[in-house]
Amino acid sequence: MAASELINLSGLLDDAKCFALVRQHRWPEGARCPVCDSGAVIRDGHDDTQPCRQRYRCKACAGRFDDLTGTVLAGRHQPLRVWVLCLYFMGLNLSNRQIALELGLDGSDVQAMMEQLRRGLAAKTPAVELTGEVEIDEVYVVAGHKGQPAAVAKRGGSGAAAGWQARRDAARWRRTSRPSSA
Ligand SMILES: [Zn+2]
């Protein structure tokens, strides 16, 4: 085995475990049909090119699917272990460039993969629901916008803008310097 294969992190990962990880997250209670949501599914061999990728057949609708069907990871040319590592690095807040270096990939490939992952993850995030008292951001309206255009003109446009900037910075400071218990 070439030394470069050992240095590359994705080469050290176990394909079977990566697929088990996806199954565990996707179907903690056991595989379900992505078409009709039936739990009456039977194992139906493995993928021809990825031997750890389990195939299934649904007894309710006769549909066929596998571990990745209907996920953002289906139909990708990178092996699943590379995607798993990408997700892991994403959680560590590594930049796309750093991830590309670690995995020996092209920067633009990693960029595309991360976009896919973010889209895939975001799709599962429930819509934010606001209840009770909601504080949005502080908004400052310059005098001219309060019906005093003459006063603003006398002070000069750039001066007004500078004043707005100062007030905005002060507001930001108040927000960030609040004790965390508040
Ligand atoms: Zn089905």
PDB file of N, CA, C and O in Angstrom, residues 51-88:
ATOM      1  N   PRO A  51     -20.397  -2.369  -1.937  1.00  0.00           N
ATOM      2  CA  PRO A  51     -20.883  -3.591  -1.270  1.00  0.00           C
ATOM      3  C   PRO A  51     -21.463  -3.375   0.122  1.00  0.00           C
ATOM      4  O   PRO A  51     -22.158  -4.261   0.630  1.00  0.00           O
ATOM      5  N   CYS A  52     -21.218  -2.221   0.747  1.00  0.00           N
ATOM      6  CA  CYS A  52     -21.760  -1.978   2.094  1.00  0.00           C
ATOM      7  C   CYS A  52     -23.108  -1.260   2.036  1.00  0.00           C
ATOM      8  O   CYS A  52     -23.745  -1.039   3.064  1.00  0.00           O
ATOM      9  N   ARG A  53     -23.518  -0.864   0.840  1.00  0.00           N
ATOM     10  CA  ARG A  53     -24.756  -0.114   0.666  1.00  0.00           C
ATOM     11  C   ARG A  53     -25.920  -1.103   0.537  1.00  0.00           C
ATOM     12  O   ARG A  53     -26.101  -1.746  -0.499  1.00  0.00           O
ATOM     13  N   GLN A  54     -26.719  -1.203   1.589  1.00  0.00           N
ATOM     14  CA  GLN A  54     -27.818  -2.168   1.650  1.00  0.00           C
ATOM     15  C   GLN A  54     -28.988  -1.729   0.765  1.00  0.00           C
ATOM     16  O   GLN A  54     -29.374  -0.562   0.768  1.00  0.00           O
ATOM     17  N   ARG A  55     -29.533  -2.717   0.027  1.00  0.00           N
ATOM     18  CA  ARG A  55     -30.744  -2.448  -0.762  1.00  0.00           C
ATOM     19  C   ARG A  55     -31.942  -3.058  -0.048  1.00  0.00           C
ATOM     20  O   ARG A  55     -31.813  -4.042   0.679  1.00  0.00           O
ATOM     21  N   TYR A  56     -33.126  -2.457  -0.287  1.00  0.00           N
ATOM     22  CA  TYR A  56     -34.342  -2.930   0.375  1.00  0.00           C
ATOM     23  C   TYR A  56     -35.486  -3.009  -0.636  1.00  0.00           C
ATOM     24  O   TYR A  56     -35.476  -2.329  -1.659  1.00  0.00           O
ATOM     25  N   ARG A  57     -36.480  -3.808  -0.271  1.00  0.00           N
ATOM     26  CA  ARG A  57     -37.718  -3.863  -1.052  1.00  0.00           C
ATOM     27  C   ARG A  57     -38.878  -3.674  -0.075  1.00  0.00           C
ATOM     28  O   ARG A  57     -38.909  -4.268   1.006  1.00  0.00           O
ATOM     29  N   CYS A  58     -39.814  -2.805  -0.483  1.00  0.00           N
ATOM     30  CA  CYS A  58     -40.967  -2.515   0.375  1.00  0.00           C
ATOM     31  C   CYS A  58     -42.081  -3.531   0.076  1.00  0.00           C
ATOM     32  O   CYS A  58     -42.459  -3.717  -1.083  1.00  0.00           O
ATOM     33  N   LYS A  59     -42.586  -4.164   1.138  1.00  0.00           N
ATOM     34  CA  LYS A  59     -43.634  -5.174   0.932  1.00  0.00           C
ATOM     35  C   LYS A  59     -44.995  -4.513   0.690  1.00  0.00           C
ATOM     36  O   LYS A  59     -45.890  -5.109   0.116  1.00  0.00           O
ATOM     37  N   ALA A  60     -45.127  -3.271   1.120  1.00  0.00           N
ATOM     38  CA  ALA A  60     -46.409  -2.574   0.971  1.00  0.00           C
ATOM     39  C   ALA A  60     -46.602  -2.027  -0.445  1.00  0.00           C
ATOM     40  O   ALA A  60     -47.662  -2.201  -1.041  1.00  0.00           O
ATOM     41  N   CYS A  61     -45.576  -1.353  -0.989  1.00  0.00           N
ATOM     42  CA  CYS A  61     -45.758  -0.723  -2.307  1.00  0.00           C
ATOM     43  C   CYS A  61     -44.840  -1.324  -3.366  1.00  0.00           C
ATOM     44  O   CYS A  61     -44.813  -0.862  -4.505  1.00  0.00           O
ATOM     45  N   ALA A  62     -44.052  -2.343  -2.984  1.00  0.00           N
ATOM     46  CA  ALA A  62     -43.137  -3.030  -3.908  1.00  0.00           C
ATOM     47  C   ALA A  62     -42.019  -2.119  -4.404  1.00  0.00           C
ATOM     48  O   ALA A  62     -41.302  -2.482  -5.338  1.00  0.00           O
ATOM     49  N   GLY A  63     -41.867  -0.956  -3.777  1.00  0.00           N
ATOM     50  CA  GLY A  63     -40.793  -0.045  -4.183  1.00  0.00           C
ATOM     51  C   GLY A  63     -39.426  -0.560  -3.745  1.00  0.00           C
ATOM     52  O   GLY A  63     -39.323  -1.322  -2.786  1.00  0.00           O
ATOM     53  N   ARG A  64     -38.408  -0.165  -4.496  1.00  0.00           N
ATOM     54  CA  ARG A  64     -37.040  -0.548  -4.144  1.00  0.00           C
ATOM     55  C   ARG A  64     -36.253   0.694  -3.766  1.00  0.00           C
ATOM     56  O   ARG A  64     -36.427   1.749  -4.385  1.00  0.00           O
ATOM     57  N   PHE A  65     -35.427   0.569  -2.774  1.00  0.00           N
ATOM     58  CA  PHE A  65     -34.596   1.700  -2.354  1.00  0.00           C
ATOM     59  C   PHE A  65     -33.354   1.160  -1.650  1.00  0.00           C
ATOM     60  O   PHE A  65     -33.244  -0.046  -1.438  1.00  0.00           O
ATOM     61  N   ASP A  66     -32.413   2.070  -1.312  1.00  0.00           N
ATOM     62  CA  ASP A  66     -31.241   1.652  -0.548  1.00  0.00           C
ATOM     63  C   ASP A  66     -30.939   2.677   0.538  1.00  0.00           C
ATOM     64  O   ASP A  66     -31.714   3.617   0.740  1.00  0.00           O
ATOM     65  N   ASP A  67     -29.820   2.457   1.225  1.00  0.00           N
ATOM     66  CA  ASP A  67     -29.480   3.299   2.377  1.00  0.00           C
ATOM     67  C   ASP A  67     -29.497   4.798   2.065  1.00  0.00           C
ATOM     68  O   ASP A  67     -29.800   5.613   2.933  1.00  0.00           O
ATOM     69  N   LEU A  68     -29.151   5.155   0.834  1.00  0.00           N
ATOM     70  CA  LEU A  68     -28.988   6.572   0.505  1.00  0.00           C
ATOM     71  C   LEU A  68     -30.127   7.147  -0.335  1.00  0.00           C
ATOM     72  O   LEU A  68     -30.164   8.353  -0.573  1.00  0.00           O
ATOM     73  N   THR A  69     -31.052   6.314  -0.781  1.00  0.00           N
ATOM     74  CA  THR A  69     -32.148   6.793  -1.637  1.00  0.00           C
ATOM     75  C   THR A  69     -32.888   7.947  -0.959  1.00  0.00           C
ATOM     76  O   THR A  69     -33.274   7.849   0.202  1.00  0.00           O
ATOM     77  N   GLY A  70     -33.057   9.023  -1.712  1.00  0.00           N
ATOM     78  CA  GLY A  70     -33.817  10.155  -1.195  1.00  0.00           C
ATOM     79  C   GLY A  70     -33.010  11.055  -0.268  1.00  0.00           C
ATOM     80  O   GLY A  70     -33.546  12.019   0.271  1.00  0.00           O
ATOM     81  N   THR A  71     -31.738  10.763  -0.072  1.00  0.00           N
ATOM     82  CA  THR A  71     -30.910  11.651   0.744  1.00  0.00           C
ATOM     83  C   THR A  71     -30.006  12.476  -0.163  1.00  0.00           C
ATOM     84  O   THR A  71     -29.857  12.178  -1.352  1.00  0.00           O
ATOM     85  N   VAL A  72     -29.391  13.472   0.421  1.00  0.00           N
ATOM     86  CA  VAL A  72     -28.493  14.346  -0.324  1.00  0.00           C
ATOM     87  C   VAL A  72     -27.241  13.579  -0.769  1.00  0.00           C
ATOM     88  O   VAL A  72     -26.498  14.014  -1.635  1.00  0.00           O
ATOM     89  N   LEU A  73     -27.030  12.389  -0.188  1.00  0.00           N
ATOM     90  CA  LEU A  73     -25.818  11.617  -0.470  1.00  0.00           C
ATOM     91  C   LEU A  73     -25.989  10.627  -1.614  1.00  0.00           C
ATOM     92  O   LEU A  73     -25.035   9.959  -2.014  1.00  0.00           O
ATOM     93  N   ALA A  74     -27.209  10.518  -2.147  1.00  0.00           N
ATOM     94  CA  ALA A  74     -27.459   9.562  -3.230  1.00  0.00           C
ATOM     95  C   ALA A  74     -26.861  10.076  -4.534  1.00  0.00           C
ATOM     96  O   ALA A  74     -26.855  11.283  -4.800  1.00  0.00           O
ATOM     97  N   GLY A  75     -26.339   9.185  -5.326  1.00  0.00           N
ATOM     98  CA  GLY A  75     -25.850   9.530  -6.658  1.00  0.00           C
ATOM     99  C   GLY A  75     -24.637  10.438  -6.682  1.00  0.00           C
ATOM    100  O   GLY A  75     -24.484  11.256  -7.578  1.00  0.00           O
ATOM    101  N   ARG A  76     -23.784  10.324  -5.663  1.00  0.00           N
ATOM    102  CA  ARG A  76     -22.569  11.144  -5.622  1.00  0.00           C
ATOM    103  C   ARG A  76     -21.376  10.299  -6.037  1.00  0.00           C
ATOM    104  O   ARG A  76     -21.320   9.114  -5.720  1.00  0.00           O
ATOM    105  N   HIS A  77     -20.418  10.937  -6.686  1.00  0.00           N
ATOM    106  CA  HIS A  77     -19.274  10.124  -7.121  1.00  0.00           C
ATOM    107  C   HIS A  77     -18.239   9.967  -6.013  1.00  0.00           C
ATOM    108  O   HIS A  77     -17.422   9.071  -6.061  1.00  0.00           O
ATOM    109  N   GLN A  78     -18.289  10.822  -4.988  1.00  0.00           N
ATOM    110  CA  GLN A  78     -17.366  10.633  -3.862  1.00  0.00           C
ATOM    111  C   GLN A  78     -17.901   9.526  -2.957  1.00  0.00           C
ATOM    112  O   GLN A  78     -19.096   9.450  -2.730  1.00  0.00           O
ATOM    113  N   PRO A  79     -17.018   8.694  -2.429  1.00  0.00           N
ATOM    114  CA  PRO A  79     -17.497   7.651  -1.515  1.00  0.00           C
ATOM    115  C   PRO A  79     -18.109   8.243  -0.258  1.00  0.00           C
ATOM    116  O   PRO A  79     -17.767   9.356   0.147  1.00  0.00           O
ATOM    117  N   LEU A  80     -19.003   7.469   0.344  1.00  0.00           N
ATOM    118  CA  LEU A  80     -19.715   7.960   1.526  1.00  0.00           C
ATOM    119  C   LEU A  80     -18.756   8.405   2.623  1.00  0.00           C
ATOM    120  O   LEU A  80     -19.000   9.383   3.320  1.00  0.00           O
ATOM    121  N   ARG A  81     -17.620   7.696   2.779  1.00  0.00           N
ATOM    122  CA  ARG A  81     -16.700   8.045   3.868  1.00  0.00           C
ATOM    123  C   ARG A  81     -16.142   9.463   3.708  1.00  0.00           C
ATOM    124  O   ARG A  81     -15.865  10.137   4.691  1.00  0.00           O
ATOM    125  N   VAL A  82     -16.018   9.921   2.463  1.00  0.00           N
ATOM    126  CA  VAL A  82     -15.551  11.292   2.240  1.00  0.00           C
ATOM    127  C   VAL A  82     -16.618  12.289   2.699  1.00  0.00           C
ATOM    128  O   VAL A  82     -16.323  13.304   3.325  1.00  0.00           O
ATOM    129  N   TRP A  83     -17.882  11.947   2.427  1.00  0.00           N
ATOM    130  CA  TRP A  83     -18.979  12.816   2.868  1.00  0.00           C
ATOM    131  C   TRP A  83     -19.074  12.847   4.389  1.00  0.00           C
ATOM    132  O   TRP A  83     -19.316  13.884   4.990  1.00  0.00           O
ATOM    133  N   VAL A  84     -18.886  11.688   5.003  1.00  0.00           N
ATOM    134  CA  VAL A  84     -18.944  11.615   6.462  1.00  0.00           C
ATOM    135  C   VAL A  84     -17.848  12.487   7.068  1.00  0.00           C
ATOM    136  O   VAL A  84     -18.081  13.243   8.014  1.00  0.00           O
ATOM    137  N   LEU A  85     -16.654  12.432   6.490  1.00  0.00           N
ATOM    138  CA  LEU A  85     -15.562  13.268   6.990  1.00  0.00           C
ATOM    139  C   LEU A  85     -15.847  14.751   6.766  1.00  0.00           C
ATOM    140  O   LEU A  85     -15.543  15.580   7.617  1.00  0.00           O
ATOM    141  N   CYS A  86     -16.446  15.064   5.625  1.00  0.00           N
ATOM    142  CA  CYS A  86     -16.825  16.452   5.347  1.00  0.00           C
ATOM    143  C   CYS A  86     -17.774  16.976   6.423  1.00  0.00           C
ATOM    144  O   CYS A  86     -17.610  18.084   6.927  1.00  0.00           O
ATOM    145  N   LEU A  87     -18.758  16.148   6.769  1.00  0.00           N
ATOM    146  CA  LEU A  87     -19.714  16.537   7.811  1.00  0.00           C
ATOM    147  C   LEU A  87     -19.001  16.734   9.146  1.00  0.00           C
ATOM    148  O   LEU A  87     -19.286  17.668   9.883  1.00  0.00           O
ATOM    149  N   TYR A  88     -18.072  15.849   9.424  1.00  0.00           N
ATOM    150  CA  TYR A  88     -17.321  15.921  10.674  1.00  0.00           C
ATOM    151  C   TYR A  88     -16.514  17.221  10.734  1.00  0.00           C
ATOM    152  O   TYR A  88     -16.550  17.954  11.722  1.00  0.00           O
TER     153      TYR A  88
END
